[in-house]
Short mmCIF file of C-alpha atoms in Angstrom, two decimals:
data_model
loop_
_atom_site.label_atom_id
_atom_site.label_comp_id
_atom_site.label_asym_id
_atom_site.label_seq_id
_atom_site.Cartn_x
_atom_site.Cartn_y
_atom_site.Cartn_z
CA MET A 48 -16.52 -36.36 -93.17
CA LYS A 49 -15.07 -33.18 -91.75
CA LYS A 50 -17.22 -33.60 -88.69
CA HIS A 51 -15.45 -36.91 -87.85
CA ARG A 52 -11.93 -35.54 -88.12
CA VAL A 53 -11.74 -33.56 -84.85
CA PRO A 54 -12.98 -36.53 -82.67
CA PHE A 55 -10.52 -38.83 -84.38
CA ARG A 56 -7.74 -36.55 -83.56
CA LEU A 57 -8.83 -36.24 -79.98
CA ALA A 58 -9.09 -40.01 -79.68
CA ALA A 59 -5.58 -40.32 -81.00
CA VAL A 60 -4.23 -37.86 -78.48
CA ALA A 61 -6.22 -39.48 -75.72
CA ALA A 62 -4.73 -42.96 -76.66
CA LEU A 63 -1.29 -41.60 -76.67
CA PHE A 64 -1.91 -40.03 -73.26
CA ALA A 65 -3.17 -43.32 -72.03
CA LEU A 66 -0.06 -45.12 -73.17
CA LEU A 67 2.24 -42.50 -71.58
CA LEU A 68 0.16 -42.25 -68.39
CA PRO A 69 1.65 -45.32 -66.43
CA ALA A 70 5.09 -44.01 -67.20
CA LEU A 71 4.23 -40.52 -65.96
CA GLY A 72 2.45 -42.02 -63.01
CA ALA A 73 5.57 -43.94 -61.92
CA ALA A 74 7.66 -40.72 -62.04
CA LEU A 75 5.12 -38.54 -60.29
CA PRO A 76 5.05 -39.81 -56.70
CA ALA A 77 8.88 -39.50 -56.38
CA ALA A 78 8.65 -35.83 -57.78
CA ASP A 79 5.79 -35.11 -55.29
CA ALA A 80 7.69 -36.50 -52.26
CA GLN A 81 10.64 -34.42 -53.34
CA ALA A 82 8.54 -31.46 -53.80
CA ALA A 83 6.84 -31.81 -50.44
CA LYS A 84 10.09 -31.77 -48.55
CA THR A 85 11.10 -28.41 -47.00
CA ARG A 86 14.67 -27.51 -47.32
CA VAL A 87 16.83 -26.53 -44.36
CA VAL A 88 20.40 -25.34 -44.64
CA LEU A 89 22.90 -26.10 -41.85
CA ALA A 90 25.84 -24.08 -42.73
CA ARG A 91 29.12 -23.80 -40.64
CA ASN A 92 32.09 -21.53 -41.08
CA PRO A 93 34.39 -21.92 -37.97
CA LYS A 94 36.26 -18.82 -39.14
CA ALA A 95 33.16 -16.65 -38.53
CA ILE A 96 33.81 -16.76 -34.68
CA ASP A 97 36.77 -17.37 -32.38
CA GLY A 98 36.95 -19.06 -29.00
CA ARG A 99 36.55 -15.76 -27.23
CA ASP A 100 33.20 -14.79 -29.01
CA GLN A 101 34.83 -12.44 -31.44
CA CYS A 102 32.97 -12.45 -34.73
CA ASN A 103 34.70 -12.02 -38.04
CA ALA A 104 32.43 -9.74 -40.19
CA ALA A 105 33.61 -10.81 -43.52
CA GLU A 106 33.39 -14.61 -42.71
CA ALA A 107 30.02 -14.07 -41.16
CA ALA A 108 28.86 -12.42 -44.31
CA ARG A 109 30.20 -15.20 -46.36
CA LEU A 110 28.47 -17.76 -44.18
CA PHE A 111 25.06 -16.20 -44.54
CA ASP A 112 25.31 -15.36 -48.19
CA ARG A 113 26.33 -19.06 -49.11
CA ALA A 114 23.49 -20.46 -46.85
CA LEU A 115 20.98 -18.13 -48.41
CA SER A 116 21.95 -18.99 -51.98
CA THR A 117 21.92 -22.69 -51.07
CA LEU A 118 18.40 -22.41 -49.48
CA THR A 119 16.96 -20.63 -52.61
CA ASP A 120 19.17 -22.23 -55.39
CA THR A 121 19.94 -18.82 -56.63
CA ALA A 122 23.29 -16.90 -57.61
CA SER A 123 22.61 -13.44 -56.23
CA ALA A 124 21.04 -11.89 -53.01
CA ALA A 125 18.49 -10.02 -55.28
CA GLU A 126 17.27 -13.32 -56.75
CA ALA A 127 17.30 -15.02 -53.42
CA TRP A 128 15.07 -12.48 -51.80
CA LYS A 129 12.84 -12.25 -54.84
CA THR A 130 12.47 -16.18 -54.50
CA LEU A 131 11.41 -15.77 -50.83
CA GLY A 132 8.80 -13.17 -51.86
CA VAL A 133 10.64 -9.93 -50.77
CA VAL A 134 9.76 -6.90 -53.08
CA PRO A 135 11.06 -3.58 -53.22
CA GLY A 136 8.19 -1.80 -51.36
CA ASP A 137 8.43 -4.08 -48.39
CA THR A 138 9.21 -3.15 -44.98
CA VAL A 139 11.15 -6.07 -43.40
CA ALA A 140 11.08 -6.62 -39.56
CA ILE A 141 13.80 -8.89 -38.19
CA LYS A 142 13.00 -10.33 -34.70
CA VAL A 143 16.22 -11.01 -32.67
CA ASN A 144 16.55 -12.52 -29.21
CA CYS A 145 18.86 -10.36 -26.97
CA ASN A 146 18.37 -11.84 -23.54
CA ASN A 147 21.80 -11.83 -22.00
CA TRP A 148 21.04 -13.68 -18.92
CA THR A 149 23.62 -15.31 -18.03
CA ILE A 150 26.02 -15.96 -20.81
CA SER A 151 25.41 -13.86 -23.89
CA LEU A 152 23.85 -15.87 -26.79
CA SER A 153 22.49 -12.77 -28.59
CA PRO A 154 23.03 -12.71 -32.31
CA LYS A 155 26.22 -11.21 -33.33
CA PRO A 156 25.82 -7.70 -34.86
CA GLU A 157 28.14 -8.78 -37.64
CA LEU A 158 25.70 -11.53 -38.61
CA VAL A 159 22.74 -9.25 -38.42
CA ALA A 160 24.54 -6.75 -40.46
CA ALA A 161 25.28 -9.42 -43.17
CA LEU A 162 21.53 -10.08 -43.29
CA CYS A 163 20.65 -6.45 -43.58
CA ARG A 164 23.18 -5.86 -46.17
CA SER A 165 21.93 -8.76 -48.22
CA LEU A 166 18.32 -7.55 -47.93
CA GLN A 167 19.37 -4.23 -49.33
CA ALA A 168 19.65 -5.91 -52.67
CA VAL A 169 15.92 -5.44 -52.74
CA VAL A 170 14.82 -3.24 -49.81
CA PRO A 171 16.40 0.08 -48.77
CA ALA A 172 18.08 0.10 -45.36
CA ALA A 173 15.41 2.55 -43.95
CA ARG A 174 12.88 -0.25 -44.62
CA ILE A 175 14.68 -2.82 -42.52
CA ILE A 176 13.80 -2.84 -38.72
CA VAL A 177 15.63 -5.05 -36.31
CA TYR A 178 13.72 -5.34 -33.08
CA ASP A 179 13.25 -6.99 -29.71
CA ASN A 180 11.16 -6.12 -26.73
CA ASP A 181 14.01 -4.76 -24.50
CA ALA A 182 15.94 -1.67 -25.64
CA GLY A 183 18.58 -2.21 -23.00
CA ALA A 184 19.29 -5.80 -24.03
CA LEU A 185 19.48 -4.71 -27.65
CA ARG A 186 22.11 -2.07 -26.73
CA ALA A 187 24.02 -4.62 -24.49
CA ALA A 188 24.18 -6.99 -27.35
CA GLY A 189 25.58 -4.40 -29.66
CA ILE A 190 22.45 -4.39 -31.90
CA VAL A 191 22.60 -0.70 -32.50
CA GLU A 192 21.98 1.36 -35.58
CA ASN A 193 25.46 2.30 -36.57
CA ARG A 194 26.49 -1.43 -36.78
CA LEU A 195 23.83 -2.81 -38.97
CA ALA A 196 24.40 -1.37 -42.32
CA GLY A 197 22.06 1.38 -41.90
CA ALA A 198 18.99 -0.65 -40.77
CA ARG A 199 16.78 0.68 -37.99
CA VAL A 200 16.75 -0.65 -34.37
CA MET A 201 13.44 -0.64 -32.36
CA SER A 202 12.08 -2.14 -29.20
CA THR A 203 8.51 -3.15 -29.27
CA ALA A 204 7.58 -0.82 -26.38
CA GLY A 205 8.57 2.18 -28.55
CA GLY A 206 5.70 1.58 -30.96
CA GLY A 207 2.95 0.20 -28.82
CA PHE A 208 0.81 -2.93 -29.39
CA ASP A 209 -1.99 -3.97 -31.54
CA GLU A 210 -4.87 -4.95 -29.41
CA GLY A 211 -6.35 -7.26 -31.96
CA GLN A 212 -3.37 -9.47 -32.52
CA ARG A 213 -1.80 -8.56 -29.20
CA LEU A 214 1.52 -8.08 -31.01
CA ALA A 215 3.89 -5.21 -31.38
CA ASN A 216 2.54 -2.48 -33.79
CA LEU A 217 5.80 -2.49 -35.68
CA LEU A 218 4.94 -6.07 -36.70
CA VAL A 219 1.25 -5.69 -37.27
CA ARG A 220 1.17 -2.10 -38.87
CA ASP A 221 4.69 -1.36 -40.19
CA ALA A 222 6.11 -4.63 -41.43
CA THR A 223 5.11 -6.38 -44.61
CA LYS A 224 7.70 -9.26 -44.35
CA VAL A 225 9.13 -10.79 -41.21
CA ILE A 226 12.35 -12.68 -40.60
CA ASN A 227 12.70 -14.61 -37.40
CA LEU A 228 16.29 -14.72 -36.24
CA ALA A 229 16.64 -16.78 -33.08
CA SER A 230 19.66 -17.85 -31.02
CA MET A 231 20.62 -21.52 -30.55
CA LYS A 232 19.82 -21.70 -26.85
CA THR A 233 19.05 -24.65 -24.57
CA VAL A 234 17.33 -23.57 -21.45
CA ASP A 235 16.51 -26.86 -19.70
CA GLU A 236 13.28 -25.62 -18.45
CA LYS A 237 10.63 -28.44 -17.69
CA ASP A 238 8.22 -27.25 -20.33
CA LEU A 239 10.35 -25.32 -22.86
CA ILE A 240 13.65 -27.17 -23.12
CA VAL A 241 15.02 -24.82 -25.79
CA SER A 242 14.59 -21.21 -26.73
CA LEU A 243 14.55 -21.11 -30.55
CA LEU A 244 12.16 -19.74 -33.19
CA LEU A 245 8.78 -20.21 -31.61
CA LYS A 246 9.93 -18.86 -28.34
CA ASN A 247 11.62 -15.90 -29.91
CA HIS A 248 8.24 -14.46 -30.87
CA ILE A 249 7.37 -14.16 -27.09
CA GLY A 250 9.37 -10.84 -27.38
CA SER A 251 6.74 -9.70 -29.99
CA LEU A 252 3.84 -9.97 -27.64
CA VAL A 253 2.03 -7.51 -25.40
CA PRO A 254 4.15 -7.84 -22.27
CA ALA A 255 1.23 -8.92 -20.14
CA ASP A 256 0.98 -11.96 -22.26
CA MET A 257 4.58 -13.12 -22.08
CA PRO A 258 4.27 -15.28 -19.09
CA LYS A 259 1.47 -17.28 -20.66
CA CYS A 260 3.89 -18.96 -22.97
CA HIS A 261 5.40 -20.78 -20.01
CA GLY A 262 3.47 -23.81 -19.26
CA ASP A 263 0.87 -23.39 -22.11
CA HIS A 264 2.27 -24.95 -25.23
CA ASP A 265 -0.78 -24.32 -27.21
CA PHE A 266 -0.50 -20.59 -26.45
CA LEU A 267 3.09 -20.55 -27.49
CA ALA A 268 2.46 -22.46 -30.76
CA GLY A 269 -0.45 -20.14 -31.56
CA VAL A 270 1.69 -16.98 -31.31
CA CYS A 271 3.35 -17.87 -34.62
CA ALA A 272 0.02 -18.58 -36.32
CA ARG A 273 -1.15 -15.00 -35.74
CA PRO A 274 -1.62 -13.25 -39.22
CA ALA A 275 1.18 -10.65 -38.81
CA ILE A 276 3.53 -13.59 -38.27
CA ARG A 277 2.27 -16.54 -40.18
CA GLY A 278 1.47 -14.59 -43.21
CA ARG A 279 4.56 -12.42 -43.53
CA THR A 280 7.51 -14.53 -42.40
CA VAL A 281 9.79 -15.22 -45.33
CA LEU A 282 12.85 -16.62 -43.51
CA ASN A 283 13.61 -18.57 -40.33
CA MET A 284 17.01 -18.62 -39.08
CA VAL A 285 18.89 -19.82 -35.88
CA SER A 286 22.22 -18.43 -35.11
CA GLY A 287 24.48 -20.86 -33.55
CA LEU A 288 27.89 -18.99 -33.88
CA ARG A 289 27.93 -19.32 -30.13
CA ALA A 290 25.12 -21.66 -28.83
CA SER A 291 24.32 -23.57 -25.66
CA TYR A 292 23.75 -27.28 -25.41
CA ARG A 293 22.59 -27.05 -21.65
CA ARG A 294 21.59 -24.06 -19.57
CA GLY A 295 24.54 -21.71 -19.02
CA VAL A 296 26.88 -23.80 -20.89
CA PRO A 297 28.01 -22.36 -24.31
CA TRP A 298 29.97 -23.86 -27.31
CA TYR A 299 31.08 -22.30 -30.53
CA TRP A 300 29.37 -24.29 -33.24
CA GLY A 301 30.19 -21.64 -35.66
CA GLY A 302 27.16 -22.01 -37.86
CA ILE A 303 23.51 -21.03 -38.74
CA VAL A 304 20.42 -22.93 -39.63
CA LEU A 305 18.00 -21.40 -42.01
CA GLY A 306 14.78 -22.31 -44.03
CA ARG A 307 11.34 -21.15 -44.75
CA ASP A 308 9.45 -23.60 -42.43
CA PRO A 309 9.97 -22.52 -38.82
CA LEU A 310 9.21 -26.00 -37.37
CA ALA A 311 11.63 -27.78 -39.73
CA VAL A 312 14.33 -25.24 -38.85
CA GLU A 313 13.77 -25.61 -35.16
CA THR A 314 13.79 -29.42 -35.42
CA ALA A 315 17.11 -29.27 -37.36
CA ALA A 316 18.59 -26.89 -34.75
CA ILE A 317 17.61 -29.28 -31.90
CA GLY A 318 19.36 -31.98 -33.92
CA VAL A 319 22.57 -29.77 -33.90
CA ILE A 320 22.39 -29.34 -30.08
CA ASN A 321 21.73 -33.15 -29.61
CA GLU A 322 24.90 -33.83 -31.66
CA LYS A 323 26.84 -31.80 -29.24
CA ARG A 324 25.04 -33.26 -26.26
CA LYS A 325 25.94 -36.84 -27.38
CA VAL A 326 29.60 -35.81 -27.65
CA ALA A 327 29.35 -34.39 -24.13
CA GLY A 328 27.72 -37.71 -22.84
CA LEU A 329 24.30 -36.11 -22.26
CA GLY A 330 20.94 -37.49 -23.17
CA ALA A 331 19.16 -36.19 -26.29
CA LEU A 332 16.62 -33.38 -25.87
CA PRO A 333 13.13 -34.41 -26.94
CA LEU A 334 11.08 -32.29 -29.49
CA PRO A 335 9.19 -29.81 -27.25
CA ARG A 336 5.44 -30.45 -27.35
CA TYR A 337 4.61 -27.15 -28.78
CA LEU A 338 6.19 -28.16 -31.98
CA ALA A 339 3.75 -30.94 -32.47
CA ILE A 340 0.92 -28.58 -31.64
CA ALA A 341 2.36 -25.99 -34.07
CA ALA A 342 2.50 -28.70 -36.87
CA GLU A 343 -0.88 -30.54 -36.22
CA LYS A 344 -3.16 -27.79 -34.92
CA TYR A 345 -1.77 -24.61 -36.46
CA LYS A 346 -0.26 -26.20 -39.72
CA LEU A 347 2.84 -23.99 -39.28
CA GLY A 348 5.09 -26.50 -41.00
CA THR A 349 6.58 -29.94 -40.32
CA CYS A 350 8.91 -31.47 -37.66
CA ASP A 351 8.87 -34.81 -39.47
CA PRO A 352 12.47 -35.52 -40.52
CA ALA A 353 11.22 -37.49 -43.42
CA ARG A 354 9.79 -34.35 -44.86
CA ILE A 355 12.83 -32.19 -44.23
CA GLU A 356 15.71 -31.98 -46.72
CA THR A 357 18.71 -31.17 -44.88
CA VAL A 358 21.56 -29.56 -46.75
CA LYS A 359 24.93 -29.25 -44.96
CA LEU A 360 27.49 -26.75 -45.85
CA GLU A 361 30.92 -26.49 -44.47
CA LEU A 362 32.93 -23.33 -45.42
CA MET B 190 -15.30 14.50 11.79
CA ARG B 191 -12.10 16.35 12.41
CA ARG B 192 -10.50 13.12 13.61
CA THR B 193 -11.64 11.29 10.53
CA ILE B 194 -10.13 13.99 8.38
CA ILE B 195 -6.72 13.90 10.03
CA LEU B 196 -6.72 10.21 9.74
CA LEU B 197 -7.61 10.38 6.09
CA SER B 198 -4.77 12.88 5.53
CA LEU B 199 -2.29 10.80 7.32
CA LEU B 200 -3.38 7.60 5.28
CA ALA B 201 -2.88 9.81 2.12
CA LEU B 202 0.57 10.60 3.26
CA ILE B 203 1.55 7.01 4.13
CA GLY B 204 -0.30 5.34 1.33
CA PRO B 205 2.31 5.70 -1.37
CA PHE B 206 4.85 4.05 0.86
CA THR B 207 2.73 1.13 1.33
CA LEU B 208 2.05 0.29 -2.21
CA PRO B 209 3.74 -2.72 -3.69
CA GLY B 210 7.13 -1.81 -4.98
CA ALA B 211 7.38 1.32 -2.90
CA ALA B 212 7.46 -0.52 0.33
CA GLY B 213 10.69 -2.09 1.68
CA SER B 214 11.27 -5.70 0.82
CA PRO B 215 12.09 -8.13 3.60
CA ALA B 216 15.65 -8.13 2.42
CA GLU B 217 15.67 -4.27 2.11
CA ALA B 218 18.39 -3.59 4.63
CA LEU B 219 20.78 -5.96 2.83
CA PHE B 220 19.87 -4.70 -0.51
CA SER B 221 20.69 -1.08 0.62
CA ARG B 222 23.95 -2.02 1.99
CA LEU B 223 24.75 -3.91 -1.29
CA GLU B 224 24.14 -0.62 -3.23
CA LYS B 225 27.24 0.80 -1.54
CA ILE B 226 29.72 -1.72 -2.73
CA LEU B 227 31.69 -1.77 -6.12
CA PRO B 228 34.28 -3.95 -7.63
CA GLU B 229 37.70 -2.03 -7.48
CA GLY B 230 37.92 0.49 -10.32
CA PHE B 231 34.34 0.14 -11.48
CA SER B 232 31.34 2.51 -11.58
CA ARG B 233 27.66 1.71 -11.58
CA PRO B 234 26.07 3.55 -14.65
CA THR B 235 22.51 2.54 -13.63
CA PRO B 236 20.72 2.21 -10.32
CA PRO B 237 20.38 -1.32 -8.90
CA GLN B 238 17.16 -3.07 -9.48
CA ILE B 239 14.91 -5.04 -7.06
CA TYR B 240 12.58 -7.77 -8.31
CA GLY B 241 9.97 -9.86 -6.60
CA THR B 242 7.57 -12.43 -7.78
CA ALA B 243 4.63 -12.20 -10.02
CA ASP B 244 2.26 -12.12 -7.01
CA ASN B 245 4.55 -9.63 -5.17
CA ARG B 246 6.14 -7.29 -7.71
CA LEU B 247 8.70 -4.98 -6.13
CA LYS B 248 10.31 -1.77 -7.45
CA ASP B 249 11.41 -3.17 -10.84
CA GLY B 250 8.73 -5.89 -11.17
CA SER B 251 9.00 -9.56 -10.88
CA ILE B 252 11.88 -12.09 -11.60
CA PHE B 253 10.24 -12.67 -15.01
CA ASP B 254 10.95 -9.11 -15.99
CA TYR B 255 14.56 -9.83 -15.30
CA MET B 256 15.10 -13.35 -16.70
CA ASP B 257 12.01 -14.14 -18.69
CA GLY B 258 11.02 -17.97 -18.30
CA GLY B 259 14.30 -18.68 -16.48
CA GLY B 260 12.41 -17.50 -13.36
CA VAL B 261 10.20 -20.54 -13.30
CA ALA B 262 12.88 -22.81 -11.78
CA TRP B 263 13.79 -20.18 -9.16
CA ILE B 264 10.08 -19.87 -8.05
CA GLU B 265 9.88 -23.65 -7.76
CA HIS B 266 12.68 -23.51 -5.16
CA GLY B 267 11.16 -20.85 -2.91
CA TYR B 268 12.57 -17.53 -4.57
CA ARG B 269 11.29 -14.38 -2.79
CA GLU B 270 13.07 -11.39 -4.11
CA MET B 271 16.35 -10.37 -5.69
CA PHE B 272 18.84 -7.57 -6.01
CA HIS B 273 20.60 -6.90 -9.36
CA ALA B 274 23.33 -4.43 -10.21
CA GLU B 275 25.62 -3.88 -13.20
CA TYR B 276 29.10 -2.37 -12.97
CA ALA B 277 31.26 -0.87 -15.68
CA GLY B 278 35.05 -0.90 -15.88
CA LYS B 279 37.62 0.10 -18.43
CA ASN B 280 37.64 -1.18 -21.89
CA GLY B 281 34.06 -2.43 -21.87
CA LEU B 282 34.61 -4.69 -18.85
CA ALA B 283 31.25 -5.47 -17.18
CA VAL B 284 30.42 -7.17 -13.98
CA THR B 285 26.97 -8.23 -12.89
CA LEU B 286 25.81 -9.01 -9.48
CA ASP B 287 22.66 -10.73 -8.50
CA VAL B 288 21.56 -11.70 -4.93
CA PHE B 289 18.53 -14.00 -4.74
CA ALA B 290 16.62 -14.34 -1.37
CA MET B 291 15.15 -17.68 -1.01
CA GLU B 292 12.70 -18.95 1.69
CA THR B 293 15.12 -20.99 3.62
CA ALA B 294 18.82 -21.99 3.52
CA ASP B 295 17.78 -25.56 2.58
CA LYS B 296 15.94 -24.33 -0.34
CA ALA B 297 18.80 -22.19 -1.44
CA ARG B 298 21.03 -25.23 -1.43
CA ALA B 299 18.50 -27.28 -3.29
CA ALA B 300 18.24 -24.54 -5.81
CA LEU B 301 21.95 -24.66 -6.46
CA ALA B 302 21.82 -28.33 -7.07
CA ASP B 303 19.19 -27.80 -9.80
CA GLU B 304 20.91 -27.60 -13.24
CA ARG B 305 18.25 -25.32 -14.55
CA ILE B 306 19.71 -22.69 -12.14
CA CYS B 307 23.41 -23.66 -11.64
CA PRO B 308 25.08 -25.82 -14.39
CA ALA B 309 26.95 -29.15 -13.41
CA GLY B 310 30.66 -29.15 -13.35
CA GLY B 311 32.75 -26.00 -12.96
CA ALA B 312 35.29 -25.72 -10.08
CA ALA B 313 34.92 -25.15 -6.42
CA ALA B 314 34.83 -21.46 -5.59
CA PRO B 315 37.87 -20.48 -3.69
CA PHE B 316 35.99 -17.84 -1.74
CA ALA B 317 32.76 -19.46 -0.60
CA PRO B 318 32.12 -23.04 0.56
CA GLY B 319 29.50 -24.68 -1.58
CA GLY B 320 30.15 -22.24 -4.41
CA ARG B 321 31.03 -23.13 -8.06
CA VAL B 322 32.98 -21.12 -10.62
CA PHE B 323 32.54 -21.54 -14.49
CA ARG B 324 35.01 -20.40 -17.14
CA PHE B 325 33.55 -20.41 -20.61
CA PRO B 326 35.76 -17.72 -22.47
CA PRO B 327 35.06 -14.92 -22.51
CA ASP B 328 32.67 -15.46 -19.71
CA TYR B 329 33.54 -16.15 -16.08
CA TYR B 330 30.85 -16.64 -13.41
CA THR B 331 30.10 -17.96 -10.02
CA TYR B 332 27.14 -19.11 -7.91
CA PHE B 333 27.59 -19.52 -4.13
CA PRO B 334 25.11 -19.80 -1.23
CA VAL B 335 25.10 -17.88 1.87
CA LYS B 336 22.34 -19.06 4.36
CA ARG B 337 19.14 -18.36 2.55
CA LEU B 338 20.71 -16.24 -0.15
CA ILE B 339 22.26 -17.26 -3.51
CA VAL B 340 24.85 -14.93 -4.97
CA TYR B 341 25.56 -14.88 -8.76
CA LEU B 342 28.42 -12.94 -10.24
CA HIS B 343 29.55 -12.64 -13.81
CA VAL B 344 32.32 -10.78 -15.53
CA ASN B 345 32.44 -10.60 -19.35
CA ASP B 346 36.21 -11.30 -19.55
CA ASP B 347 37.41 -14.45 -17.90
CA ARG B 348 41.00 -13.15 -17.79
CA GLN B 349 39.66 -10.92 -15.06
CA GLY B 350 38.59 -13.83 -12.90
CA ALA B 351 40.87 -12.74 -10.02
CA LEU B 352 38.97 -9.41 -9.88
CA LEU B 353 35.72 -11.06 -9.80
CA ASP B 354 36.87 -13.55 -7.08
CA ARG B 355 38.06 -10.71 -4.94
CA PHE B 356 34.68 -8.94 -5.38
CA ALA B 357 32.85 -12.07 -4.66
CA ALA B 358 34.81 -12.41 -1.25
CA ASP B 359 33.70 -8.76 -0.43
CA VAL B 360 30.16 -9.58 -1.29
CA ARG B 361 30.12 -12.85 0.75
CA ASN B 362 31.45 -11.00 3.81
CA MET B 363 28.84 -8.26 3.59
CA VAL B 364 25.99 -10.71 2.97
CA GLU B 365 27.03 -13.03 5.79
CA GLU B 366 27.29 -10.17 8.23
CA GLU B 367 23.78 -9.01 7.30
CA SER B 368 22.39 -12.58 7.47
CA GLU B 369 23.52 -12.87 11.12
#
């Protein structure tokens, strides 16, 4: 008799499961679809910048902190960075874009300082490196060590390059986590259209390889698929405190776009630019071809709006 | 044998001056004159730079070393070489001067009509026919053509636009003289 009791119990559990399964099945696709969406936060704080390109440090910090907590559904910086995978032993490299030709669209030091300060909830300042390829452009943009809450500032040339990945050594050998901080810039070039997250890492390359990104969308898309970038990037952010919606023509959007998926963030940033272009009576910019290559060939994320959960914040 | 040695010695002496970047660029005379002018009350903290093309790199490299991918549009319009200088004034005031030498005057005009180089809109430049000025606070900048040359000037405080206009007129006069 005893031998029959276990199979009977199993049969009962199986029957119950079979009864509940249709109900579970009905609920699962919706949950899966939600889970498959990647969140992108579009946060604006008009008080963070004025009409003469002067950034308010406290308001820029409030903007960044709120956006980060919204992205990660957390209440503190420490929790947010933990959710993104940053741990106390990490060295975090932040790639900025400080090309000042012609009007300056370099990231504001106040915003970069807010990011560095937030990171220090987990990582000491000495383990945070803000970098670009050109030391002079970093200086000209005010990205200097005494303005970044103790973080270090480096140019790629200083530490040399890794011949295997053909990227800066500071990225390949020093960094364990990477943050891509691009500027919201429209370049109106035939092949590139915008200069956002994917183009930002041109500045991480061996200088001889930089021109290859122009006219070769596959090469450009592939840069972010290299292990030191793909495997270590925890946050992608586009600063649009001051942005450009056509080459050489700026506007003060007063916001940032951030998320984990570089393609989704870049797609959302192009959406912001296109809203401004519509107001200005200009045609919408298409999504650059390198984004599709990055999604389909390199599986770097998605640029499909149906798979992007956009959360808008107005401070 | 003796003649060969003398010739080789001469070549060794002349050689460094014929290498790309060390040799004078076609616009060298103009570029050396441009080195001598400054906006009033400004200094030039760093030496001027000279850029060529990817195939003809000059003293400081190619246009891509200066403006990254922005150089593509310039090359398409027959860009040959450029002069770049930065000037520092009081209270962080900064002026930038770029003079681009194009293949022909027609190509220079066509380049300025391309929005990838010079934005649409702006206002007519009071100091140069065919030139435009753009005021996007705090930036103020201008593009204007002088024969086969294109001049770009920028100041980082648009309230100093009159100062830039005066300097633009000086540059235009010098460039025009040189082009004749």
